[in-house]
mmCIF file of C-alpha atoms in Angstrom:
data_model
loop_
_atom_site.group_PDB
_atom_site.id
_atom_site.type_symbol
_atom_site.label_atom_id
_atom_site.label_comp_id
_atom_site.label_asym_id
_atom_site.label_seq_id
_atom_site.Cartn_x
_atom_site.Cartn_y
_atom_site.Cartn_z
ATOM 1 C CA MET A 505 24.825 21.063 -1.572
ATOM 2 C CA THR A 506 23.003 24.320 -1.959
ATOM 3 C CA ASP A 507 23.366 27.778 -0.583
ATOM 4 C CA LEU A 508 21.270 28.544 2.468
ATOM 5 C CA ALA A 509 19.764 31.437 0.540
ATOM 6 C CA THR A 510 16.368 30.739 -0.945
ATOM 7 C CA ARG A 511 15.565 30.174 -4.566
ATOM 8 C CA VAL A 512 12.343 32.131 -4.535
ATOM 9 C CA ASP A 513 12.169 35.720 -3.382
ATOM 10 C CA ALA A 514 9.715 36.116 -0.524
ATOM 11 C CA PRO A 515 6.505 37.867 -1.605
ATOM 12 C CA ARG A 516 5.573 41.060 0.194
ATOM 13 C CA ALA A 517 2.115 39.977 1.405
ATOM 14 C CA PRO A 518 1.980 38.775 5.039
ATOM 15 C CA LEU A 519 2.874 35.132 5.434
ATOM 16 C CA LEU A 520 -0.402 34.101 7.066
ATOM 17 C CA ARG A 521 -2.356 35.675 4.212
ATOM 18 C CA ARG A 522 -0.304 33.749 1.692
ATOM 19 C CA ALA A 523 -0.760 30.559 3.705
ATOM 20 C CA ALA A 524 -4.535 30.986 4.111
ATOM 21 C CA PRO A 525 -5.573 28.824 1.103
ATOM 22 C CA ALA A 526 -3.271 26.032 2.241
ATOM 23 C CA LEU A 527 -4.596 26.217 5.806
ATOM 24 C CA LEU A 528 -8.210 26.145 4.615
ATOM 25 C CA GLY A 529 -7.457 23.092 2.497
ATOM 26 C CA TYR A 530 -5.687 21.462 5.414
ATOM 27 C CA ALA A 531 -8.622 22.121 7.741
ATOM 28 C CA ALA A 532 -11.020 20.624 5.196
ATOM 29 C CA VAL A 533 -8.955 17.438 4.894
ATOM 30 C CA ARG A 534 -8.708 17.056 8.668
ATOM 31 C CA ALA A 535 -12.448 17.720 9.077
ATOM 32 C CA LEU A 536 -13.177 14.965 6.548
ATOM 33 C CA GLY A 537 -10.908 12.588 8.439
ATOM 34 C CA LEU A 538 -12.629 13.334 11.744
ATOM 35 C CA LEU A 539 -16.087 12.944 10.191
ATOM 36 C CA VAL A 540 -15.269 9.539 8.708
ATOM 37 C CA LEU A 541 -13.693 8.482 12.000
ATOM 38 C CA ALA A 542 -16.825 9.518 13.905
ATOM 39 C CA VAL A 543 -19.122 7.570 11.579
ATOM 40 C CA TRP A 544 -16.877 4.490 11.485
ATOM 41 C CA SER A 545 -16.418 4.455 15.270
ATOM 42 C CA ALA A 546 -20.140 4.892 15.929
ATOM 43 C CA ALA A 547 -20.874 1.949 13.654
ATOM 44 C CA ARG A 548 -18.526 -0.158 15.791
ATOM 45 C CA GLY A 549 -19.931 1.109 19.074
ATOM 46 C CA LYS A 550 -16.817 3.112 19.944
ATOM 47 C CA SER A 551 -16.221 6.747 20.798
ATOM 48 C CA ALA A 552 -14.129 8.587 18.228
ATOM 49 C CA TYR A 553 -13.185 11.189 20.823
ATOM 50 C CA THR A 554 -11.902 8.485 23.168
ATOM 51 C CA LEU A 555 -9.769 7.066 20.362
ATOM 52 C CA LEU A 556 -8.304 10.514 19.775
ATOM 53 C CA THR A 557 -7.682 11.515 23.383
ATOM 54 C CA ALA A 558 -7.691 8.643 25.841
ATOM 55 C CA ARG A 559 -5.885 5.631 24.440
ATOM 56 C CA TRP A 560 -2.282 4.490 24.110
ATOM 57 C CA ASP A 561 0.279 7.316 24.328
ATOM 58 C CA SER A 562 -2.419 9.878 25.076
ATOM 59 C CA LEU A 563 -2.974 8.218 28.448
ATOM 60 C CA TRP A 564 0.718 8.368 29.280
ATOM 61 C CA TYR A 565 0.915 12.063 28.441
ATOM 62 C CA ALA A 566 -2.180 12.792 30.559
ATOM 63 C CA ARG A 567 -0.678 10.920 33.517
ATOM 64 C CA VAL A 568 2.497 12.974 33.306
ATOM 65 C CA ALA A 569 0.423 16.165 33.062
ATOM 66 C CA GLY A 570 -1.449 15.249 36.242
ATOM 67 C CA PRO A 571 0.636 13.740 39.046
ATOM 68 C CA GLY A 572 3.906 14.141 37.165
ATOM 69 C CA TYR A 573 6.591 11.590 36.358
ATOM 70 C CA GLY A 574 6.939 8.371 38.317
ATOM 71 C CA TYR A 575 4.401 5.971 36.804
ATOM 72 C CA GLU A 576 5.559 2.672 35.341
ATOM 73 C CA VAL A 577 4.133 -0.678 34.304
ATOM 74 C CA ARG A 578 6.008 -3.927 34.872
ATOM 75 C CA LEU A 579 5.142 -6.557 32.281
ATOM 76 C CA PRO A 580 5.164 -10.341 32.880
ATOM 77 C CA ASN A 581 8.258 -10.717 30.669
ATOM 78 C CA GLY A 582 10.231 -8.353 32.900
ATOM 79 C CA ASP A 583 10.038 -5.250 30.705
ATOM 80 C CA VAL A 584 9.389 -1.969 32.490
ATOM 81 C CA HIS A 585 7.358 0.715 30.721
ATOM 82 C CA SER A 586 8.225 4.000 32.405
ATOM 83 C CA ASP A 587 6.608 7.356 31.710
ATOM 84 C CA LEU A 588 10.104 8.844 31.597
ATOM 85 C CA ALA A 589 10.149 7.761 27.944
ATOM 86 C CA PHE A 590 7.702 10.591 27.167
ATOM 87 C CA PHE A 591 9.203 14.043 26.749
ATOM 88 C CA PRO A 592 7.609 16.818 28.824
ATOM 89 C CA LEU A 593 6.495 19.682 26.582
ATOM 90 C CA LEU A 594 3.095 18.259 25.616
ATOM 91 C CA PRO A 595 2.247 17.319 29.232
ATOM 92 C CA TRP A 596 3.312 20.793 30.356
ATOM 93 C CA LEU A 597 0.934 22.336 27.831
ATOM 94 C CA GLU A 598 -1.826 19.958 28.895
ATOM 95 C CA ARG A 599 -1.324 21.019 32.492
ATOM 96 C CA LEU A 600 -1.401 24.663 31.447
ATOM 97 C CA GLY A 601 -4.640 24.163 29.519
ATOM 98 C CA HIS A 602 -6.168 22.362 32.484
ATOM 99 C CA ALA A 603 -5.176 25.226 34.786
ATOM 100 C CA LEU A 604 -6.519 27.963 32.535
ATOM 101 C CA ALA A 605 -9.813 26.410 31.473
ATOM 102 C CA PRO A 606 -12.296 23.782 32.692
ATOM 103 C CA LEU A 607 -10.627 21.077 30.625
ATOM 104 C CA SER A 608 -9.362 17.622 31.458
ATOM 105 C CA TYR A 609 -5.763 16.880 30.602
ATOM 106 C CA ALA A 610 -6.975 14.814 27.650
ATOM 107 C CA ASP A 611 -9.176 17.666 26.428
ATOM 108 C CA ALA A 612 -6.264 20.083 26.695
ATOM 109 C CA GLY A 613 -4.040 17.667 24.792
ATOM 110 C CA PHE A 614 -6.602 17.432 22.015
ATOM 111 C CA LEU A 615 -6.798 21.231 21.701
ATOM 112 C CA VAL A 616 -3.010 21.500 21.736
ATOM 113 C CA SER A 617 -2.778 18.984 18.904
ATOM 114 C CA LEU A 618 -5.450 20.700 16.837
ATOM 115 C CA SER A 619 -3.742 24.070 17.254
ATOM 116 C CA ALA A 620 -0.288 22.614 16.673
ATOM 117 C CA SER A 621 -1.420 20.828 13.514
ATOM 118 C CA LEU A 622 -2.477 24.166 12.012
ATOM 119 C CA ALA A 623 0.817 25.713 13.122
ATOM 120 C CA ALA A 624 2.637 22.774 11.538
ATOM 121 C CA ALA A 625 0.722 23.226 8.281
ATOM 122 C CA ALA A 626 1.630 26.916 8.263
ATOM 123 C CA GLY A 627 5.271 26.066 8.941
ATOM 124 C CA ILE A 628 5.375 23.501 6.157
ATOM 125 C CA PHE A 629 3.900 26.075 3.783
ATOM 126 C CA ALA A 630 6.464 28.664 4.897
ATOM 127 C CA VAL A 631 9.387 26.303 4.271
ATOM 128 C CA ALA A 632 8.119 24.992 0.938
ATOM 129 C CA GLU A 633 7.178 28.460 -0.304
ATOM 130 C CA ARG A 634 10.563 29.822 0.692
ATOM 131 C CA VAL A 635 12.337 27.189 -1.376
ATOM 132 C CA TYR A 636 9.976 26.511 -4.296
ATOM 133 C CA GLY A 637 7.190 29.084 -4.288
ATOM 134 C CA PRO A 638 3.590 29.349 -3.001
ATOM 135 C CA ARG A 639 1.986 26.785 -5.304
ATOM 136 C CA VAL A 640 4.375 24.054 -4.159
ATOM 137 C CA GLY A 641 3.847 25.263 -0.600
ATOM 138 C CA ARG A 642 0.103 24.708 -0.834
ATOM 139 C CA TYR A 643 0.478 21.201 -2.221
ATOM 140 C CA ALA A 644 3.107 20.318 0.383
ATOM 141 C CA VAL A 645 0.585 21.145 3.117
ATOM 142 C CA LEU A 646 -2.165 19.138 1.433
ATOM 143 C CA LEU A 647 0.113 16.145 0.960
ATOM 144 C CA TRP A 648 1.051 16.246 4.632
ATOM 145 C CA ALA A 649 -2.664 16.359 5.476
ATOM 146 C CA VAL A 650 -3.526 13.326 3.317
ATOM 147 C CA LEU A 651 -0.817 11.032 4.659
ATOM 148 C CA PRO A 652 -2.346 7.604 5.372
ATOM 149 C CA VAL A 653 -1.707 8.138 9.096
ATOM 150 C CA GLY A 654 -2.718 11.798 9.007
ATOM 151 C CA ILE A 655 -5.384 11.149 11.645
ATOM 152 C CA VAL A 656 -2.557 11.211 14.217
ATOM 153 C CA GLN A 657 -2.296 14.941 13.552
ATOM 154 C CA SER A 658 -5.636 15.298 15.366
ATOM 155 C CA MET A 659 -4.783 13.010 18.294
ATOM 156 C CA ALA A 660 -3.523 14.025 21.726
ATOM 157 C CA TYR A 661 -0.082 12.887 20.601
ATOM 158 C CA SER A 662 3.075 14.948 20.207
ATOM 159 C CA GLU A 663 3.644 14.555 16.444
ATOM 160 C CA SER A 664 1.783 17.727 15.447
ATOM 161 C CA LEU A 665 3.467 19.787 18.152
ATOM 162 C CA PHE A 666 6.888 18.506 17.178
ATOM 163 C CA THR A 667 6.336 19.047 13.454
ATOM 164 C CA ALA A 668 5.195 22.624 14.090
ATOM 165 C CA LEU A 669 8.306 23.423 16.131
ATOM 166 C CA ALA A 670 10.596 21.683 13.640
ATOM 167 C CA ALA A 671 9.102 23.355 10.570
ATOM 168 C CA TRP A 672 9.300 26.847 12.048
ATOM 169 C CA SER A 673 12.825 26.235 13.301
ATOM 170 C CA LEU A 674 13.875 25.204 9.794
ATOM 171 C CA TYR A 675 12.150 28.265 8.377
ATOM 172 C CA ALA A 676 13.992 30.445 10.885
ATOM 173 C CA VAL A 677 17.295 28.990 9.693
ATOM 174 C CA LEU A 678 16.381 29.559 6.048
ATOM 175 C CA THR A 679 15.557 33.188 6.790
ATOM 176 C CA GLY A 680 18.571 33.863 9.005
ATOM 177 C CA ARG A 681 16.694 34.089 12.318
ATOM 178 C CA TRP A 682 19.241 32.103 14.261
ATOM 179 C CA VAL A 683 18.141 32.828 17.819
ATOM 180 C CA GLY A 684 14.549 31.928 16.978
ATOM 181 C CA ALA A 685 15.766 28.752 15.282
ATOM 182 C CA GLY A 686 17.691 27.794 18.399
ATOM 183 C CA VAL A 687 14.766 28.427 20.748
ATOM 184 C CA LEU A 688 12.380 26.408 18.568
ATOM 185 C CA ALA A 689 14.929 23.599 18.246
ATOM 186 C CA ALA A 690 15.255 23.516 22.039
ATOM 187 C CA LEU A 691 11.472 23.253 22.391
ATOM 188 C CA ALA A 692 11.393 20.497 19.760
ATOM 189 C CA GLY A 693 14.002 18.693 21.837
ATOM 190 C CA LEU A 694 11.611 18.840 24.794
ATOM 191 C CA THR A 695 8.860 17.274 22.692
ATOM 192 C CA ARG A 696 10.243 14.097 21.150
ATOM 193 C CA PRO A 697 13.584 12.227 20.997
ATOM 194 C CA VAL A 698 13.755 13.023 17.279
ATOM 195 C CA GLY A 699 14.356 16.622 18.323
ATOM 196 C CA VAL A 700 18.011 15.805 17.704
ATOM 197 C CA ALA A 701 17.180 16.078 13.987
ATOM 198 C CA VAL A 702 16.308 19.755 14.399
ATOM 199 C CA VAL A 703 19.443 20.322 16.458
ATOM 200 C CA ALA A 704 21.536 18.650 13.769
ATOM 201 C CA ALA A 705 19.977 20.861 11.091
ATOM 202 C CA VAL A 706 20.623 24.066 13.042
ATOM 203 C CA TRP A 707 24.189 23.097 13.875
ATOM 204 C CA THR A 708 25.010 22.008 10.324
ATOM 205 C CA ALA A 709 23.579 25.198 8.865
ATOM 206 C CA GLY A 710 25.420 27.286 11.428
ATOM 207 C CA MET A 711 28.779 25.637 10.796
ATOM 208 C CA VAL A 712 28.387 25.910 7.025
ATOM 209 C CA SER A 713 27.495 29.563 7.455
ATOM 210 C CA PHE A 714 30.605 30.199 9.554
ATOM 211 C CA VAL A 715 32.851 28.414 7.049
ATOM 212 C CA ARG A 716 31.311 30.194 4.080
ATOM 213 C CA GLU A 717 31.595 33.585 5.730
ATOM 214 C CA ARG A 718 35.230 32.967 6.642
ATOM 215 C CA GLY A 719 36.029 31.913 3.088
ATOM 216 C CA THR A 720 34.270 34.961 1.660
ATOM 217 C CA ARG A 721 36.123 37.247 4.039
ATOM 218 C CA HIS A 722 39.443 36.063 2.649
ATOM 219 C CA THR A 723 38.349 36.230 -0.991
ATOM 220 C CA PRO A 724 39.382 39.523 -2.656
ATOM 221 C CA GLY A 725 36.427 41.396 -4.129
ATOM 222 C CA ALA A 726 33.840 38.999 -2.656
ATOM 223 C CA HIS A 727 30.577 40.395 -1.313
ATOM 224 C CA HIS A 728 29.528 39.517 2.231
ATOM 225 C CA ARG A 729 26.105 37.943 1.835
ATOM 226 C CA GLU A 730 25.727 36.839 5.451
ATOM 227 C CA ARG A 731 24.806 39.882 7.486
ATOM 228 C CA THR A 732 23.640 38.136 10.646
ATOM 229 C CA PRO A 733 25.950 39.000 13.550
ATOM 230 C CA VAL A 734 28.199 36.142 14.559
ATOM 231 C CA TRP A 735 26.913 36.190 18.128
ATOM 232 C CA ARG A 736 23.351 35.531 16.951
ATOM 233 C CA ARG A 737 24.369 32.420 15.042
ATOM 234 C CA ALA A 738 26.488 31.237 17.942
ATOM 235 C CA LEU A 739 23.654 31.834 20.420
ATOM 236 C CA GLY A 740 21.174 29.984 18.217
ATOM 237 C CA MET A 741 23.521 27.001 17.997
ATOM 238 C CA LEU A 742 24.080 27.100 21.762
ATOM 239 C CA LEU A 743 20.358 27.162 22.525
ATOM 240 C CA ALA A 744 19.350 24.414 20.065
ATOM 241 C CA PRO A 745 20.449 21.313 22.051
ATOM 242 C CA LEU A 746 19.421 22.558 25.497
ATOM 243 C CA GLY A 747 15.938 21.003 25.439
ATOM 244 C CA ALA A 748 16.888 17.451 24.490
ATOM 245 C CA ALA A 749 20.113 17.468 26.475
ATOM 246 C CA GLY A 750 18.431 18.931 29.531
ATOM 247 C CA TYR A 751 15.703 16.291 29.624
ATOM 248 C CA VAL A 752 18.054 13.370 28.998
ATOM 249 C CA LEU A 753 20.394 14.558 31.745
ATOM 250 C CA TRP A 754 17.446 15.034 34.114
ATOM 251 C CA VAL A 755 16.263 11.477 33.448
ATOM 252 C CA GLY A 756 19.790 10.231 34.064
ATOM 253 C CA HIS A 757 19.895 12.050 37.385
ATOM 254 C CA ARG A 758 16.465 10.756 38.392
ATOM 255 C CA THR A 759 17.312 7.146 37.543
ATOM 256 C CA GLY A 760 20.798 7.355 39.013
ATOM 257 C CA ARG A 761 22.297 6.106 35.767
ATOM 258 C CA GLY A 762 23.750 9.333 34.476
ATOM 259 C CA PRO A 763 23.701 9.898 30.699
ATOM 260 C CA LEU A 764 22.748 6.225 30.177
ATOM 261 C CA GLY A 765 19.553 6.554 32.188
ATOM 262 C CA TYR A 766 17.359 7.551 29.268
ATOM 263 C CA LEU A 767 18.708 4.683 27.156
ATOM 264 C CA ASP A 768 17.748 2.293 29.956
ATOM 265 C CA VAL A 769 14.237 3.742 30.005
ATOM 266 C CA GLN A 770 13.901 3.241 26.261
ATOM 267 C CA ALA A 771 15.280 -0.287 26.554
ATOM 268 C CA GLY A 772 12.420 -1.058 28.915
ATOM 269 C CA TRP A 773 10.098 -0.265 26.025
ATOM 270 C CA ARG A 774 12.249 -2.401 23.672
ATOM 271 C CA ASN A 775 13.287 0.766 21.872
ATOM 272 C CA GLY A 776 16.793 1.103 20.545
ATOM 273 C CA PHE A 777 18.874 1.850 17.458
ATOM 274 C CA ASP A 778 20.146 -1.218 15.632
ATOM 275 C CA GLY A 779 20.711 0.204 12.160
ATOM 276 C CA GLY A 780 17.479 -1.282 10.850
ATOM 277 C CA TYR A 781 18.267 -4.935 11.625
ATOM 278 C CA ALA A 782 15.077 -5.594 13.605
ATOM 279 C CA PHE A 783 12.941 -3.856 11.005
ATOM 280 C CA ALA A 784 14.584 -5.879 8.220
ATOM 281 C CA ARG A 785 13.808 -9.088 10.109
ATOM 282 C CA PHE A 786 10.231 -7.928 10.632
ATOM 283 C CA VAL A 787 9.839 -7.375 6.887
ATOM 284 C CA ALA A 788 11.535 -10.689 6.043
ATOM 285 C CA ASP A 789 9.183 -12.576 8.352
ATOM 286 C CA LYS A 790 6.277 -11.298 6.262
ATOM 287 C CA PHE A 791 7.343 -13.585 3.411
ATOM 288 C CA THR A 792 6.522 -16.784 5.301
ATOM 289 C CA SER A 793 3.031 -16.925 3.775
ATOM 290 C CA PHE A 794 1.286 -15.505 0.738
ATOM 291 C CA PRO A 795 -1.107 -12.990 2.371
ATOM 292 C CA SER A 796 1.571 -11.511 4.607
ATOM 293 C CA ALA A 797 4.032 -11.464 1.690
ATOM 294 C CA LEU A 798 1.883 -8.783 0.084
ATOM 295 C CA ALA A 799 2.333 -6.677 3.214
ATOM 296 C CA GLY A 800 6.064 -7.311 3.043
ATOM 297 C CA LEU A 801 6.182 -6.126 -0.554
ATOM 298 C CA GLY A 802 4.208 -3.048 0.464
ATOM 299 C CA LEU A 803 6.702 -2.258 3.228
ATOM 300 C CA ILE A 804 9.641 -2.638 0.863
ATOM 301 C CA ALA A 805 7.929 -0.402 -1.698
ATOM 302 C CA GLY A 806 7.222 2.195 0.984
ATOM 303 C CA VAL A 807 10.815 2.305 2.185
ATOM 304 C CA ALA A 808 12.063 2.436 -1.408
ATOM 305 C CA LEU A 809 9.729 5.364 -2.098
ATOM 306 C CA LEU A 810 11.023 7.266 0.923
ATOM 307 C CA ILE A 811 14.627 6.712 -0.131
ATOM 308 C CA TRP A 812 13.842 7.732 -3.717
ATOM 309 C CA LEU A 813 12.116 10.910 -2.547
ATOM 310 C CA TYR A 814 15.055 11.765 -0.320
ATOM 311 C CA VAL A 815 17.564 11.171 -3.123
ATOM 312 C CA THR A 816 15.366 13.278 -5.406
ATOM 313 C CA GLY A 817 15.615 16.090 -2.866
ATOM 314 C CA VAL A 818 19.397 15.733 -2.828
ATOM 315 C CA ARG A 819 19.575 15.829 -6.627
ATOM 316 C CA ALA A 820 17.252 18.838 -6.668
ATOM 317 C CA ARG A 821 19.714 20.574 -4.324
ATOM 318 C CA GLN A 822 17.300 21.182 -1.500
ATOM 319 C CA PRO A 823 18.794 23.409 1.208
ATOM 320 C CA LEU A 824 21.273 21.487 3.327
ATOM 321 C CA THR A 825 19.218 22.331 6.402
ATOM 322 C CA LEU A 826 16.265 20.328 5.089
ATOM 323 C CA LEU A 827 18.403 17.430 3.895
ATOM 324 C CA VAL A 828 20.103 17.008 7.260
ATOM 325 C CA TYR A 829 16.852 17.231 9.169
ATOM 326 C CA THR A 830 15.051 14.780 6.896
ATOM 327 C CA GLY A 831 17.955 12.359 6.832
ATOM 328 C CA VAL A 832 18.105 12.148 10.621
ATOM 329 C CA VAL A 833 14.322 11.721 10.955
ATOM 330 C CA LEU A 834 14.316 8.918 8.370
ATOM 331 C CA ALA A 835 17.317 7.205 9.955
ATOM 332 C CA LEU A 836 15.860 7.287 13.456
ATOM 333 C CA ALA A 837 12.461 6.038 12.288
ATOM 334 C CA LEU A 838 13.639 3.273 9.947
ATOM 335 C CA CYS A 839 16.666 2.100 11.901
ATOM 336 C CA ALA A 840 15.093 1.908 15.358
ATOM 337 C CA SER A 841 14.050 -1.400 16.903
ATOM 338 C CA SER A 842 10.815 0.045 18.233
ATOM 339 C CA TYR A 843 7.224 -1.067 17.755
ATOM 340 C CA PHE A 844 6.921 -1.439 13.996
ATOM 341 C CA GLY A 845 3.283 -0.402 13.799
ATOM 342 C CA SER A 846 4.321 3.061 14.976
ATOM 343 C CA LYS A 847 6.869 3.680 12.225
ATOM 344 C CA PRO A 848 4.413 5.429 9.865
ATOM 345 C CA ARG A 849 3.644 8.111 12.461
ATOM 346 C CA LEU A 850 7.334 8.378 13.411
ATOM 347 C CA LEU A 851 7.983 9.301 9.776
ATOM 348 C CA MET A 852 5.321 12.008 9.779
ATOM 349 C CA PRO A 853 7.687 14.870 10.774
ATOM 350 C CA ALA A 854 9.839 14.166 7.691
ATOM 351 C CA PHE A 855 7.708 16.539 5.618
ATOM 352 C CA PRO A 856 10.529 17.703 3.281
ATOM 353 C CA VAL A 857 10.351 14.339 1.491
ATOM 354 C CA LEU A 858 6.964 15.488 0.210
ATOM 355 C CA LEU A 859 8.415 18.461 -1.649
ATOM 356 C CA PRO A 860 9.234 16.551 -4.872
ATOM 357 C CA LEU A 861 5.675 15.197 -4.946
ATOM 358 C CA ALA A 862 4.296 18.659 -4.216
ATOM 359 C CA GLY A 863 6.315 19.995 -7.123
ATOM 360 C CA ALA A 864 4.894 17.316 -9.401
ATOM 361 C CA LEU A 865 1.334 18.165 -8.359
ATOM 362 C CA ALA A 866 2.009 21.865 -8.836
ATOM 363 C CA ARG A 867 2.990 21.218 -12.450
ATOM 364 C CA LEU A 868 -0.332 19.530 -13.228
ATOM 365 C CA ARG A 869 -3.376 21.415 -14.393
ATOM 366 C CA ALA A 870 -5.505 22.598 -11.484
ATOM 367 C CA PRO A 871 -8.495 20.253 -12.107
ATOM 368 C CA ARG A 872 -6.257 17.201 -12.308
ATOM 369 C CA SER A 873 -4.220 18.062 -9.200
ATOM 370 C CA ALA A 874 -7.442 18.822 -7.305
ATOM 371 C CA LEU A 875 -8.859 15.435 -8.293
ATOM 372 C CA VAL A 876 -5.701 13.633 -7.152
ATOM 373 C CA THR A 877 -5.671 15.486 -3.842
ATOM 374 C CA ALA A 878 -9.365 14.844 -3.204
ATOM 375 C CA GLY A 879 -8.917 11.135 -3.916
ATOM 376 C CA LEU A 880 -5.996 10.933 -1.518
ATOM 377 C CA ALA A 881 -7.998 12.796 1.134
ATOM 378 C CA VAL A 882 -10.856 10.288 0.944
ATOM 379 C CA ALA A 883 -8.466 7.335 1.031
ATOM 380 C CA ALA A 884 -6.615 8.783 4.015
ATOM 381 C CA ALA A 885 -9.865 9.446 5.891
ATOM 382 C CA VAL A 886 -11.067 5.868 5.377
ATOM 383 C CA TYR A 887 -7.716 4.337 6.242
ATOM 384 C CA GLY A 888 -7.323 6.531 9.318
ATOM 385 C CA ALA A 889 -10.717 5.452 10.648
ATOM 386 C CA PHE A 890 -9.909 1.790 9.973
ATOM 387 C CA TRP A 891 -6.444 2.079 11.517
ATOM 388 C CA LEU A 892 -7.532 3.906 14.659
ATOM 389 C CA ASN A 893 -10.337 1.410 15.279
ATOM 390 C CA GLY A 894 -7.856 -1.442 15.183
ATOM 391 C CA SER A 895 -6.482 -3.335 18.160
ATOM 392 C CA GLY A 896 -2.965 -1.959 18.315
ATOM 393 C CA PRO A 897 -1.685 1.525 19.053
ATOM 394 C CA PRO A 898 -0.773 3.799 16.145
#
């Protein structure tokens, strides 16, 4: 693929100063989304804040933050929904916020998500700028903000927190900060099951680095480009899987099922990995009538776009770290037999697929790219309000 070294030399100005325009744009997009949600919800007699903090997964996280694990719901069909399916970092932070300030667990979760979404935007900018330059970095952040399901970034869900940890872990790998990359990967593994994607990226980058350094060492006259001590890379790789592995093993011990315990918990939620068979059947069933066939065509087009963007990244020789991470996120989201309405938000952490689009926007004249971005922001705000006011969970 490509060398782990960056293509664009890092500017000398502080990173946060360089990221400031992107963060301001991100905040504006999110503010628009929240405003439209508030107006739409009020028109329907609903509370926008309740939709953001006290429905669906938000309730499960708040329950874990309060009394701890042990809550489950037994459905009439025999399925068991256990709170052990929800990884602990967000509830831990909610509990911390509740302890430090007069906040409910839901309030703390909302503040964590708002803060984490800004940290995620900064991390996305850092990664994109490192690879393609600041202009692409700014558009990558804006594109992440205007995703159709971008409203989830402001919910008391774990997507923003996970994306922040993943983006900064990837940036740490790209800049040779291996211990930091391992710590952040471990925290990502305590946030969502897809934390394995960050672990895979760190391990792949580390192994490639070891192999490249060994080959360089035995090449006469070659320069040693990798100056990071071996122990730092090894420690980063050792730390990376501890979060995900630790939680899965703890669940196995608690359920008495060993390493299979977490899989049993997910099976109770009808979650599993079937290579995309269930999702393919779901899409095929859409073609039983004309109106739903349009939705089926939309789903096929969406999946095709994701695959095309990923292949474009491969052809553009994106850093191997990003390709591995993105590939695992896409595979887990598209090939899981989970609730299909949640797949758009499960794809949200796969931000590197946006880099080709960000590059295309960066090549446009500023007025035209601004117009495109503004149009997408309005569309995303309207869709997010419509989606969140629907009957099913996002």
